[in-house]
């Protein structure tokens, strides 16, 4: 297995909101390059960049118009190559975003596929036979092209689904099977795009909607088959490069499809949700919450089977957040956020820090949707660097900014938190360094539950000679535990170590080293 992933902590950058270096109001690639030392100093040694390809931006760049061209607003191919070289100079790795399931409807393949006369791209997308043929079980766009037929979309209406065929062919007139030459021509086109970037030296891809390739494939059998063939290409030609899936199903993604790692996404009632995002109205049942009254067993019931089956093959990725969901402060206060960071940085798997989460940037609920963001827009606002104009994000005038900066009085900034004991930033940074300095806390080291009870706090787990105690509840808790002179490696809040017990105060974390 690619060795570098073992010790990696990622930083996710939504490029349009990170740093604007030419005062046009939008973040750019030179802005990422300018902040590499900042990211490295935080302890992150790898970056996932959201899409930077040419796009009409109806879904923030997940609607790709040209997979091999940098969107001019982010810079040039030269800027990209410079960024990559500067990263490698610092021993940092770069993952790009791969969008395999759909393109923009402005992509030249789709422009060709829409034409009435048959051509090389007629089967690159999924079209019904004729326009009157529109089975309601599929999301079809009707009456928009000269070609007689309706086309299927994968996400928004502007994102036609690429044709990887159907596992169960129900309408043979227009559905190709997953092993048809037409479906595999799409796979070849995908591999060609991947090789284009891998040949430039990138270190892998975060794969968007990785489960969405083959249609009518509930068990994801044919979809896994495609990814295995992609993985084989990687192993043969790019053995150090990795694939990380947006899937949240370690059995199907890591074990069956060959992904090196899979994101633990926030899905309703899954383990991630029970830990951090389980809130409806005022009722927050997350394990990490203010006045916490969650149930760690709900997390474990989901996490442990996935972890157990996948741990010898790859990693589950805990993330502080991403560009698709509300940031943590929407659910919890900074105290609890710090505990959640302590948890994520002491669990197995590959951790991801979403830009701005190191200072607990807010989730904005007051913004009009931008580029297809809708409720996600509030998590995509400009990075807050300092106390200067636009919090240091851009020199442009306010009305030119991609999204407004958070100008509320206590808006957190890097400048305000760096060097401040107990800040969210310093807490996270310390934890990342502890993780990196101790192989027993690395991404693939042992993990064992020490104490986890239905509806109770704390949660206690072992990583090699380390034991972590995390208690987000308000109450002091005592557990039977023989610390036997173990050293305190890190703590938040309070604790008492007795002869055969450890008492952990409310809203506290303790990391012991034996
Ligand atoms: C993924 C991306 C999301 C995008 C969607 C469609 O879920 O994370 O931002 O809108 O795919 O590509
Ligand atoms: Ca710019």
Coordinates of N, CA and C in Angstrom, one line a residue, residues 325-499:
X325 N -21.6 20.4 3.8 CA -22.4 20.4 5.0 C -22.1 21.5 5.9
X326 N -23.1 21.8 6.8 CA -22.8 23.0 7.7 C -21.6 22.8 8.6
X327 N -20.9 23.8 8.8 CA -19.7 23.7 9.6 C -20.1 23.5 11.1
X328 N -19.1 22.9 11.8 CA -19.4 22.5 13.2 C -20.0 23.5 14.1
X329 N -19.6 24.8 14.1 CA -20.3 25.7 15.0 C -21.8 25.9 14.9
X330 N -22.3 25.3 13.8 CA -23.8 25.3 13.7 C -24.4 24.3 14.7
X331 N -23.5 23.4 15.2 CA -24.0 22.3 16.1 C -23.4 22.3 17.5
X332 N -22.3 23.0 17.6 CA -21.6 22.9 18.9 C -20.7 24.1 19.2
X333 N -20.4 24.3 20.5 CA -19.6 25.5 20.8 C -18.1 25.1 20.6
X334 N -17.2 26.1 20.7 CA -15.8 25.8 20.5 C -15.2 24.8 21.5
X335 N -15.7 24.8 22.7 CA -15.2 23.7 23.7 C -15.4 22.3 23.1
X336 N -16.6 22.1 22.6 CA -17.0 20.8 22.1 C -16.2 20.5 20.8
X337 N -16.1 21.6 20.0 CA -15.4 21.4 18.7 C -13.9 20.9 19.0
X338 N -13.3 21.5 20.1 CA -12.0 21.1 20.4 C -11.9 19.6 20.8
X339 N -12.9 19.2 21.5 CA -13.0 17.7 21.9 C -13.2 16.9 20.6
X340 N -14.0 17.3 19.7 CA -14.2 16.6 18.5 C -12.9 16.5 17.7
X341 N -12.1 17.6 17.7 CA -10.8 17.5 17.0 C -9.9 16.5 17.7
X342 N -9.9 16.5 19.0 CA -9.1 15.6 19.8 C -9.4 14.2 19.4
X343 N -10.7 13.9 19.3 CA -11.2 12.6 18.9 C -10.7 12.2 17.5
X344 N -10.9 13.1 16.6 CA -10.6 12.8 15.2 C -9.1 12.6 15.0
X345 N -8.3 13.3 15.8 CA -6.8 13.2 15.6 C -6.3 12.1 16.4
X346 N -7.1 11.4 17.1 CA -6.5 10.2 17.8 C -7.2 8.9 17.4
X347 N -8.1 9.0 16.4 CA -8.7 7.8 15.8 C -7.9 7.3 14.6
X348 N -8.1 6.0 14.2 CA -7.4 5.6 13.0 C -8.0 6.2 11.8
X349 N -7.4 6.0 10.7 CA -8.0 6.6 9.4 C -7.2 7.8 9.0
X350 N -7.6 8.4 7.9 CA -6.9 9.6 7.4 C -7.8 10.8 7.7
X351 N -7.2 11.7 8.6 CA -8.0 12.9 8.9 C -8.0 14.0 7.9
X352 N -9.1 14.7 7.7 CA -9.2 15.8 6.8 C -9.6 17.0 7.6
X353 N -8.9 18.1 7.4 CA -9.3 19.4 8.0 C -9.8 20.3 6.9
X354 N -11.1 20.7 7.0 CA -11.6 21.6 6.0 C -11.2 23.1 6.3
X355 N -10.7 23.8 5.3 CA -10.2 25.1 5.5 C -11.1 25.9 6.4
X356 N -10.5 26.6 7.3 CA -11.3 27.5 8.2 C -11.8 26.7 9.5
X357 N -11.8 25.4 9.4 CA -12.2 24.7 10.6 C -11.2 24.7 11.7
X358 N -9.9 25.0 11.3 CA -8.9 25.1 12.4 C -9.1 26.3 13.3
X359 N -10.0 27.3 12.8 CA -10.3 28.4 13.7 C -11.8 28.4 14.0
X360 N -12.5 27.4 13.6 CA -13.9 27.3 13.9 C -14.7 28.4 13.2
X361 N -14.5 28.6 11.9 CA -15.3 29.5 11.2 C -16.7 29.1 11.2
X362 N -17.6 30.1 11.2 CA -19.0 29.9 11.4 C -19.7 29.4 10.1
X363 N -20.8 28.8 10.3 CA -21.7 28.4 9.2 C -22.7 29.5 9.0
X364 N -22.8 30.1 7.8 CA -23.7 31.3 7.6 C -25.0 30.8 7.1
X365 N -26.1 31.2 7.8 CA -27.4 30.8 7.3 C -28.1 31.9 6.6
X366 N -27.4 33.0 6.4 CA -28.1 34.2 5.8 C -27.7 34.6 4.4
X367 N -27.1 33.6 3.7 CA -26.6 33.9 2.4 C -27.5 33.3 1.3
X368 N -27.5 34.1 0.2 CA -28.2 33.6 -1.0 C -27.3 32.6 -1.7
X369 N -27.9 31.5 -2.2 CA -27.1 30.5 -2.9 C -26.1 31.0 -3.9
X370 N -24.9 30.5 -3.9 CA -23.9 30.8 -4.9 C -23.5 29.6 -5.6
X371 N -23.5 29.7 -6.9 CA -23.0 28.6 -7.8 C -23.5 27.2 -7.4
X372 N -24.8 27.1 -7.2 CA -25.4 25.8 -6.8 C -25.1 25.4 -5.4
X373 N -24.7 26.3 -4.6 CA -24.4 25.9 -3.2 C -25.6 25.6 -2.4
X374 N -26.7 26.5 -2.5 CA -27.9 26.4 -1.7 C -27.5 26.3 -0.2
X375 N -28.0 25.3 0.5 CA -27.7 25.3 2.0 C -26.2 25.2 2.3
X376 N -25.4 24.8 1.2 CA -24.0 24.5 1.4 C -23.2 25.8 1.3
X377 N -23.8 26.9 0.8 CA -23.2 28.2 0.6 C -22.5 28.7 1.9
X378 N -23.3 28.5 3.0 CA -22.8 29.1 4.3 C -21.5 28.5 4.8
X379 N -21.1 27.3 4.2 CA -19.8 26.7 4.6 C -18.7 27.0 3.6
X380 N -19.0 27.9 2.7 CA -18.0 28.2 1.6 C -17.5 29.6 1.6
X381 N -17.6 30.3 2.7 CA -17.3 31.7 2.7 C -15.7 31.9 2.8
X382 N -15.3 33.1 2.5 CA -13.8 33.4 2.4 C -13.1 33.1 3.8
X383 N -11.9 32.5 3.6 CA -11.1 32.2 4.8 C -10.7 33.5 5.5
X384 N -10.7 33.4 6.8 CA -10.5 34.6 7.7 C -9.1 34.6 8.2
X385 N -8.2 35.3 7.5 CA -6.8 35.2 7.9 C -6.4 36.2 9.0
X386 N -6.9 37.4 8.9 CA -6.4 38.4 9.9 C -7.4 39.5 10.1
X387 N -7.0 40.6 10.7 CA -8.0 41.7 11.1 C -8.0 42.8 10.0
X388 N -7.3 42.5 8.9 CA -7.3 43.6 7.9 C -8.5 43.5 7.0
X389 N -8.4 44.3 5.9 CA -9.6 44.3 4.9 C -10.0 42.9 4.5
X390 N -11.3 42.7 4.5 CA -11.8 41.4 4.1 C -11.1 40.2 4.8
X391 N -10.7 40.5 6.0 CA -10.0 39.5 6.8 C -8.8 38.9 6.1
X392 N -8.2 39.7 5.2 CA -7.0 39.3 4.5 C -7.2 38.3 3.4
X393 N -8.5 38.1 3.0 CA -8.8 37.2 1.9 C -8.5 37.8 0.6
X394 N -8.8 39.1 0.5 CA -8.7 39.7 -0.9 C -8.6 41.3 -0.7
X395 N -8.0 41.9 -1.7 CA -7.9 43.4 -1.7 C -9.0 44.0 -2.4
X396 N -9.9 43.1 -3.0 CA -11.0 43.7 -3.8 C -12.0 44.4 -2.9
X397 N -12.8 45.2 -3.6 CA -13.9 45.8 -2.8 C -14.9 44.8 -2.4
X398 N -15.6 45.0 -1.3 CA -16.5 44.1 -0.7 C -17.5 43.5 -1.7
X399 N -18.1 44.4 -2.5 CA -19.1 43.9 -3.4 C -18.6 43.0 -4.5
X400 N -17.3 42.9 -4.7 CA -16.7 42.0 -5.7 C -16.4 40.6 -5.2
X401 N -16.5 40.5 -3.9 CA -16.0 39.2 -3.3 C -16.9 38.0 -3.8
X402 N -16.3 36.9 -3.9 CA -17.0 35.6 -4.3 C -18.2 35.4 -3.4
X403 N -18.0 35.5 -2.1 CA -19.0 35.5 -1.1 C -18.6 36.5 0.0
X404 N -19.5 37.0 0.7 CA -19.1 38.0 1.8 C -18.2 37.3 2.8
X405 N -17.3 38.1 3.4 CA -16.5 37.6 4.5 C -17.4 37.8 5.8
X406 N -17.1 37.0 6.8 CA -17.8 37.1 8.0 C -17.3 38.3 8.8
X407 N -18.2 39.3 8.8 CA -17.7 40.5 9.4 C -18.3 40.7 10.8
X408 N -18.8 39.7 11.4 CA -19.4 39.8 12.7 C -18.3 40.1 13.7
X409 N -18.6 40.7 14.8 CA -17.6 41.2 15.7 C -16.6 40.2 16.2
X410 N -17.0 39.0 16.5 CA -16.1 38.0 17.0 C -15.7 37.0 16.0
X411 N -15.7 37.4 14.7 CA -15.4 36.4 13.7 C -13.9 35.9 14.0
X412 N -13.8 34.6 14.0 CA -12.4 34.1 14.3 C -11.5 34.3 13.2
X413 N -10.2 34.5 13.5 CA -9.2 34.6 12.4 C -8.0 33.9 12.8
X414 N -7.2 33.6 11.8 CA -5.9 32.9 12.1 C -5.0 33.8 13.0
X415 N -5.0 35.0 12.6 CA -4.1 36.0 13.4 C -4.6 36.0 14.9
X416 N -5.9 36.0 15.1 CA -6.4 36.1 16.5 C -6.1 34.8 17.3
X417 N -6.0 33.7 16.6 CA -5.9 32.4 17.4 C -4.4 31.9 17.4
X418 N -3.6 32.2 16.5 CA -2.3 31.6 16.4 C -1.5 32.1 17.6
X419 N -0.9 31.2 18.3 CA -0.1 31.6 19.5 C -1.0 31.8 20.8
X420 N -2.3 31.7 20.7 CA -3.2 31.8 21.8 C -3.4 30.5 22.4
X421 N -2.9 30.3 23.6 CA -3.1 29.0 24.3 C -4.6 28.7 24.4
X422 N -5.0 27.5 24.1 CA -6.3 27.1 24.3 C -7.2 27.4 23.1
X423 N -6.7 28.1 22.1 CA -7.6 28.4 20.9 C -7.9 27.1 20.2
X424 N -8.9 27.2 19.4 CA -9.2 26.0 18.5 C -8.0 25.7 17.6
X425 N -7.4 26.7 17.1 CA -6.3 26.5 16.2 C -5.1 25.8 17.0
X426 N -4.7 26.4 18.1 CA -3.6 25.8 18.8 C -3.9 24.4 19.3
X427 N -5.1 24.1 19.7 CA -5.5 22.8 20.1 C -5.3 21.8 19.0
X428 N -5.9 22.2 17.8 CA -5.8 21.2 16.7 C -4.4 21.0 16.3
X429 N -3.6 22.1 16.2 CA -2.2 22.0 15.8 C -1.4 21.1 16.7
X430 N -1.6 21.2 18.0 CA -0.9 20.4 19.0 C -1.3 18.9 18.7
X431 N -2.5 18.7 18.5 CA -3.0 17.3 18.3 C -2.4 16.7 17.1
X432 N -2.4 17.5 16.0 CA -1.8 16.9 14.7 C -0.4 16.6 15.0
X433 N 0.4 17.4 15.7 CA 1.8 17.1 15.9 C 2.0 15.9 16.7
X434 N 1.1 15.7 17.8 CA 1.2 14.5 18.6 C 0.9 13.3 17.7
X435 N 0.0 13.4 16.9 CA -0.4 12.2 16.0 C 0.9 11.9 15.1
X436 N 1.5 12.9 14.6 CA 2.5 12.7 13.6 C 3.8 12.2 14.3
X437 N 4.0 12.6 15.5 CA 5.2 12.2 16.2 C 5.2 10.8 16.8
X438 N 4.0 10.3 16.9 CA 3.8 9.0 17.5 C 3.2 8.0 16.6
X439 N 4.1 7.1 16.1 CA 3.6 6.1 15.1 C 2.4 5.3 15.6
X440 N 2.2 5.1 16.9 CA 1.1 4.4 17.4 C -0.2 5.1 17.2
X441 N -0.1 6.4 16.9 CA -1.4 7.2 16.6 C -1.5 7.3 15.1
X442 N -0.7 6.7 14.3 CA -0.8 6.9 12.9 C -2.0 6.3 12.3
X443 N -2.3 6.5 11.1 CA -3.6 6.2 10.5 C -3.9 4.8 10.5
X444 N -2.9 3.9 10.5 CA -3.3 2.5 10.4 C -2.9 1.7 11.7
X445 N -2.6 2.4 12.7 CA -2.2 1.6 13.9 C -3.5 1.1 14.6
X446 N -3.2 0.2 15.6 CA -4.3 -0.5 16.3 C -5.3 0.4 16.9
X447 N -6.5 -0.1 17.0 CA -7.6 0.7 17.7 C -8.4 -0.3 18.5
X448 N -8.7 0.0 19.7 CA -9.4 -1.0 20.6 C -10.3 -0.2 21.5
X449 N -11.5 -0.6 21.7 CA -12.4 0.1 22.6 C -12.1 -0.3 24.1
X450 N -12.0 0.6 24.9 CA -11.8 0.3 26.3 C -13.1 0.5 27.1
X451 N -13.8 1.6 26.9 CA -15.0 1.8 27.6 C -16.0 2.5 26.7
X452 N -17.2 1.8 26.4 CA -18.2 2.4 25.6 C -19.5 1.8 26.1
X453 N -20.4 2.6 26.7 CA -21.7 2.1 27.2 C -22.9 2.8 26.6
X454 N -23.9 2.1 26.4 CA -25.2 2.6 25.9 C -25.6 3.9 26.6
X455 N -25.8 5.0 25.9 CA -26.2 6.3 26.5 C -25.3 6.8 27.6
X456 N -24.1 6.4 27.6 CA -23.2 6.9 28.7 C -21.9 7.6 28.1
X457 N -21.4 8.4 29.0 CA -20.1 9.0 28.7 C -19.1 8.5 29.8
X458 N -17.8 8.5 29.6 CA -17.1 8.9 28.4 C -17.0 7.8 27.4
X459 N -16.2 8.1 26.3 CA -15.8 7.1 25.4 C -14.2 6.9 25.6
X460 N -13.8 5.7 25.8 CA -12.4 5.5 26.1 C -11.9 4.4 25.1
X461 N -10.7 4.7 24.4 CA -10.2 3.8 23.4 C -8.7 3.8 23.5
X462 N -8.1 2.7 23.0 CA -6.7 2.5 23.1 C -6.1 2.6 21.7
X463 N -4.9 3.2 21.5 CA -4.2 3.2 20.3 C -2.8 2.8 20.7
X464 N -2.4 1.5 20.6 CA -1.1 1.1 21.1 C -0.9 1.4 22.5
X465 N 0.1 2.1 22.9 CA 0.3 2.4 24.3 C -0.4 3.7 24.7
X466 N -1.2 4.3 23.9 CA -2.0 5.5 24.2 C -3.4 5.1 24.6
X467 N -3.9 5.8 25.6 CA -5.4 5.6 25.9 C -6.0 7.0 25.9
X468 N -7.1 7.1 25.1 CA -7.8 8.4 25.0 C -9.1 8.3 25.7
X469 N -9.4 9.4 26.5 CA -10.7 9.5 27.3 C -11.4 10.8 26.7
X470 N -12.6 10.6 26.2 CA -13.3 11.8 25.8 C -14.7 11.9 26.4
X471 N -14.9 13.1 27.0 CA -16.2 13.3 27.7 C -16.8 14.6 27.4
X472 N -17.6 14.6 26.3 CA -18.3 15.9 25.9 C -19.5 16.2 26.8
X473 N -19.9 15.3 27.7 CA -21.0 15.6 28.5 C -20.7 16.7 29.6
X474 N -21.7 17.2 30.3 CA -21.4 18.3 31.3 C -20.9 17.6 32.6
X475 N -21.1 16.3 32.7 CA -20.8 15.7 34.1 C -19.5 15.0 34.2
X476 N -19.0 15.1 35.4 CA -17.7 14.4 35.7 C -18.0 12.9 35.7
X477 N -17.1 12.1 35.1 CA -17.3 10.6 35.0 C -16.1 9.9 35.5
X478 N -16.4 8.8 36.1 CA -15.2 8.0 36.6 C -15.3 6.6 35.9
X479 N -14.1 6.2 35.5 CA -14.1 4.8 34.9 C -13.0 4.0 35.6
X480 N -13.2 2.7 35.7 CA -12.2 1.8 36.2 C -11.1 1.7 35.2
X481 N -9.9 2.1 35.6 CA -8.8 2.1 34.7 C -7.5 2.2 35.5
X482 N -6.6 1.3 35.3 CA -5.3 1.3 36.0 C -4.3 2.1 35.2
X483 N -4.1 3.3 35.6 CA -3.2 4.2 34.8 C -1.7 3.7 35.0
X484 N -1.5 3.1 36.1 CA -0.1 2.6 36.4 C 1.0 3.6 36.0
X485 N 0.9 4.8 36.4 CA 2.0 5.7 36.2 C 2.1 6.2 34.8
X486 N 1.0 6.0 34.0 CA 1.1 6.5 32.6 C 1.2 8.1 32.6
X487 N 1.9 8.5 31.5 CA 2.1 10.0 31.4 C 0.9 10.7 30.7
X488 N 0.7 11.9 31.1 CA -0.4 12.6 30.4 C 0.3 13.2 29.2
X489 N -0.2 12.8 28.0 CA 0.4 13.3 26.8 C -0.3 14.6 26.3
X490 N -1.6 14.7 26.6 CA -2.4 15.8 26.2 C -3.7 15.9 27.0
X491 N -4.2 17.0 27.3 CA -5.5 17.1 27.9 C -6.2 18.4 27.6
X492 N -7.5 18.3 27.7 CA -8.4 19.5 27.5 C -9.3 19.4 28.7
X493 N -9.5 20.5 29.5 CA -10.4 20.5 30.6 C -9.7 19.8 31.8
X494 N -10.4 19.0 32.6 CA -9.9 18.5 33.8 C -10.0 16.9 34.0
X495 N -9.2 16.4 34.9 CA -9.2 15.0 35.1 C -8.5 14.7 36.5
X496 N -8.7 13.5 37.0 CA -8.0 13.1 38.2 C -7.6 11.6 38.0
X497 N -6.4 11.3 38.2 CA -5.9 9.9 38.0 C -5.7 9.3 39.3
X498 N -6.6 8.3 39.6 CA -6.5 7.6 40.9 C -5.7 6.3 40.7
X499 N -5.7 5.4 41.7 CA -4.9 4.2 41.6 C -5.5 3.2 40.5

